Coordinates of C-alpha atoms in Angstrom, one line a residue:
X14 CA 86.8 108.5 43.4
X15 CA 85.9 110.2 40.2
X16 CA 82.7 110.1 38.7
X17 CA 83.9 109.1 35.8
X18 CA 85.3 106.0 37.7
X19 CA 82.3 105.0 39.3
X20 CA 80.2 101.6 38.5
X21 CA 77.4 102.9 36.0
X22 CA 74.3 101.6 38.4
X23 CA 75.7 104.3 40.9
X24 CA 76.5 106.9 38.2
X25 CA 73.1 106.7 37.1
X26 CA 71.7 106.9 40.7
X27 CA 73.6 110.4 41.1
X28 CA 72.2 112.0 37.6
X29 CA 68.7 110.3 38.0
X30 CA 68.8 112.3 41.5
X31 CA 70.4 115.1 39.2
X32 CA 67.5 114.9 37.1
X33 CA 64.9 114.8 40.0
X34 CA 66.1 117.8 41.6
X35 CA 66.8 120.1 38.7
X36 CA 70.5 120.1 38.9
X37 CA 72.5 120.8 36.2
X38 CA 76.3 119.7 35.5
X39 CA 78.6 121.8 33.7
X40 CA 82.0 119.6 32.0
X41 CA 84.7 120.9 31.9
X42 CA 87.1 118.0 29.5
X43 CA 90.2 120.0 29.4
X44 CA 90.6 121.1 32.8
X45 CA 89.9 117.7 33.7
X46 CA 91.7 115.7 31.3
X47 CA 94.6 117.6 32.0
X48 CA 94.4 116.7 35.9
X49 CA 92.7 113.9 36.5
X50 CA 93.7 110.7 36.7
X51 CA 98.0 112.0 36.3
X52 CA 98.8 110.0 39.5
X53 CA 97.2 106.6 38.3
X54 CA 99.5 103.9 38.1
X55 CA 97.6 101.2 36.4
X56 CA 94.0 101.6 34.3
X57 CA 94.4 105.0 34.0
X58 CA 90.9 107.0 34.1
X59 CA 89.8 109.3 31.5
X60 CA 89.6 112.2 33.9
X61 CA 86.2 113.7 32.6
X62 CA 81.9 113.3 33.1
X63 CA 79.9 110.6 31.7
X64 CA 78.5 112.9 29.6
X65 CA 77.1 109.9 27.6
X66 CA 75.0 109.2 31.1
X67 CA 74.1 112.4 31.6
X68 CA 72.6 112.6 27.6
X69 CA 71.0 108.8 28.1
X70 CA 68.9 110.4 31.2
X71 CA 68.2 113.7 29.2
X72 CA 69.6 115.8 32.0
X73 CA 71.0 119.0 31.1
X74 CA 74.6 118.9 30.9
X75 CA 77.0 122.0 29.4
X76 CA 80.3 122.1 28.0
X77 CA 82.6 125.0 29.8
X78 CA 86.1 126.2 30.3
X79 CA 86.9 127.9 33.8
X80 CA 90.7 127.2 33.8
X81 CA 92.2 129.9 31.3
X82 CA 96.3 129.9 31.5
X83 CA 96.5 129.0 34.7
X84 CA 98.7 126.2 36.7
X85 CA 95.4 124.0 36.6
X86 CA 95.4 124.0 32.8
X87 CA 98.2 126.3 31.0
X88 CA 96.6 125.7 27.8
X89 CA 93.1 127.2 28.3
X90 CA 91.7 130.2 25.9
X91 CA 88.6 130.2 27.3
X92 CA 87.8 129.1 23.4
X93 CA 84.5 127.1 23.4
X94 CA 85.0 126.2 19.7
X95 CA 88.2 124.0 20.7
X96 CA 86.4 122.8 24.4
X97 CA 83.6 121.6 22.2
X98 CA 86.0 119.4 20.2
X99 CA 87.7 118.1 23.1
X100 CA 84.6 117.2 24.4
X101 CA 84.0 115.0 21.4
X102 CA 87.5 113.2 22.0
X103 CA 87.3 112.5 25.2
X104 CA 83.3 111.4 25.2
X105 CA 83.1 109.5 22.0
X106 CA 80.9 112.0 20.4
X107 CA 81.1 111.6 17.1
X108 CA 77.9 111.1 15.7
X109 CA 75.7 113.7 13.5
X110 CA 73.2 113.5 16.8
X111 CA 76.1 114.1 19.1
X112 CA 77.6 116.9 17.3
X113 CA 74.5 118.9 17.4
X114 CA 74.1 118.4 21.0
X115 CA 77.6 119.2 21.7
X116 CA 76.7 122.8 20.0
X117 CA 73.9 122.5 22.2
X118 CA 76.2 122.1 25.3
X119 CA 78.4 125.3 24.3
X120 CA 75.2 127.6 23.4
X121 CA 71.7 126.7 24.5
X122 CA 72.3 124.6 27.4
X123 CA 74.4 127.0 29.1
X124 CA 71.7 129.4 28.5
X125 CA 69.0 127.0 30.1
X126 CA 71.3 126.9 33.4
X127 CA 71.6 130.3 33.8
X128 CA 67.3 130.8 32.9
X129 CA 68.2 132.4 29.8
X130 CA 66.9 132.1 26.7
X131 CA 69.4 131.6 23.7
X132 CA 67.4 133.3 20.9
X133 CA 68.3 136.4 19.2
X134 CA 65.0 138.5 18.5
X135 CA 64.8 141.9 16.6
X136 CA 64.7 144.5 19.5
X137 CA 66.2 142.5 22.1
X138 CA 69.9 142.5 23.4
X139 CA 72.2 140.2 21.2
X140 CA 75.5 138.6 22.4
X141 CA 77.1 136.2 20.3
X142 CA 80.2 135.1 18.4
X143 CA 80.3 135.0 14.9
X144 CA 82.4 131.6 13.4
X145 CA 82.5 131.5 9.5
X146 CA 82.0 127.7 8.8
X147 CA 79.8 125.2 6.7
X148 CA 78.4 123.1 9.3
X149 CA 78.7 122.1 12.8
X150 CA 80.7 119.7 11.9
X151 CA 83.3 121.5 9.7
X152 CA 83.6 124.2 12.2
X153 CA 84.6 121.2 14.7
X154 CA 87.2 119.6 12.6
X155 CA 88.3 122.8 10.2
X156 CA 88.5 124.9 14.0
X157 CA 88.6 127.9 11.8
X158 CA 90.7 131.0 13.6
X159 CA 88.6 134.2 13.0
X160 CA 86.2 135.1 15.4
X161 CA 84.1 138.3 15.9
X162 CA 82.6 139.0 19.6
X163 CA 79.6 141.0 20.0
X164 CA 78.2 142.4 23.3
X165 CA 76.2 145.5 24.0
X166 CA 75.1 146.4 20.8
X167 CA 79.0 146.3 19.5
X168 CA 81.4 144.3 18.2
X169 CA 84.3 144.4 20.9
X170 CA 86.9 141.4 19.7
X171 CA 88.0 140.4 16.5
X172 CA 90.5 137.4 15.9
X173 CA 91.4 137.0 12.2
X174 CA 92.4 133.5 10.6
X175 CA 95.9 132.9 10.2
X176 CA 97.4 130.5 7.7
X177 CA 100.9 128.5 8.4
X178 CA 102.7 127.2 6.1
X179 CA 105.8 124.7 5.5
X180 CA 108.7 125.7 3.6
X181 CA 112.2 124.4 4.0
X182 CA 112.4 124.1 7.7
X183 CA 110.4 127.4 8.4
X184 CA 106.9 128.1 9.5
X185 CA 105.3 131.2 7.5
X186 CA 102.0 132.6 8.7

């Protein structure tokens, strides 16, 4: 059965555990959208974590993306901008709170699991990616194309923004 299936006493008797013993849970809402739940005939399940739960009993949860083009999920980029959004969807995050934790979940948290911290300090090693936006919660609903990568003192990726437009039948970019 899927955790997301279980009865919530039972749910919450896993992640207080979870909680208890310092383990961390890592969703993955494409992935698991995408597979779970496909064979269900009736009530079909969402396919993804309570990550509602996991936020009610403050346990450390992520958002992450392990399924890149693959026969799993041929639609992954490995894009964290976009997993965060689906994320949203799928978990009825919506509110100003929730959006802040889900950058949370894509930046900090994931940082927590591995026993790093997520600050960048003059002197220190700095990896990041640089999203122009106005907000958390334009860069979730605006999902703006350019990004710029930088690891090991460099900048080693740069995607620019692409426009498309309509016109009689054709797509311009």
């Amino acid at each position: 059965m899927f955790a997301s299936a279980m009865e919530e006493k039972a749910a919450f008797s896993i992640i207080d555990e979870m909680v208890q013993e310092q383990i961390y849970a890592v969703t993955l809402p494409a992935a698991n959208l995408c597979l779970q739940g496909r064979d269900d005939k009736k009530n079909v399940r969402r396919g993804t974590t309570r990550v509602m739960s996991f936020l009610e009993k403050e346990a450390v949860i992520a958002v992450g993306s392990d399924n890149v083009n693959d026969p799993f999920h041929p639609f992954g980029d490995g894009d964290m901008l976009l997993t965060a959004l689906i994320a949203a969807y799928a978990n009825h995050l919506t509110s100003q709170k929730d959006i802040s934790r889900l950058f949370q979940m894509i930046t900090t948290k994931p940082a927590e699991i591995f026993g790093q911290t997520n600050h960048i300090q003059e002197g220190e090693k700095a990896d990041f990616v640089l999203i122009e936006g106005k907000g958390e919660t334009e860069l979730l609903s605006v999902q703006p194309g350019g990004r710029k990568v930088y690891r090991n003192g460099r900048w080693i990726s740069e995607r620019q923004e692409t426009v498309s437009v309509w016109k009689k039948g054709n797509i311009y970019a």
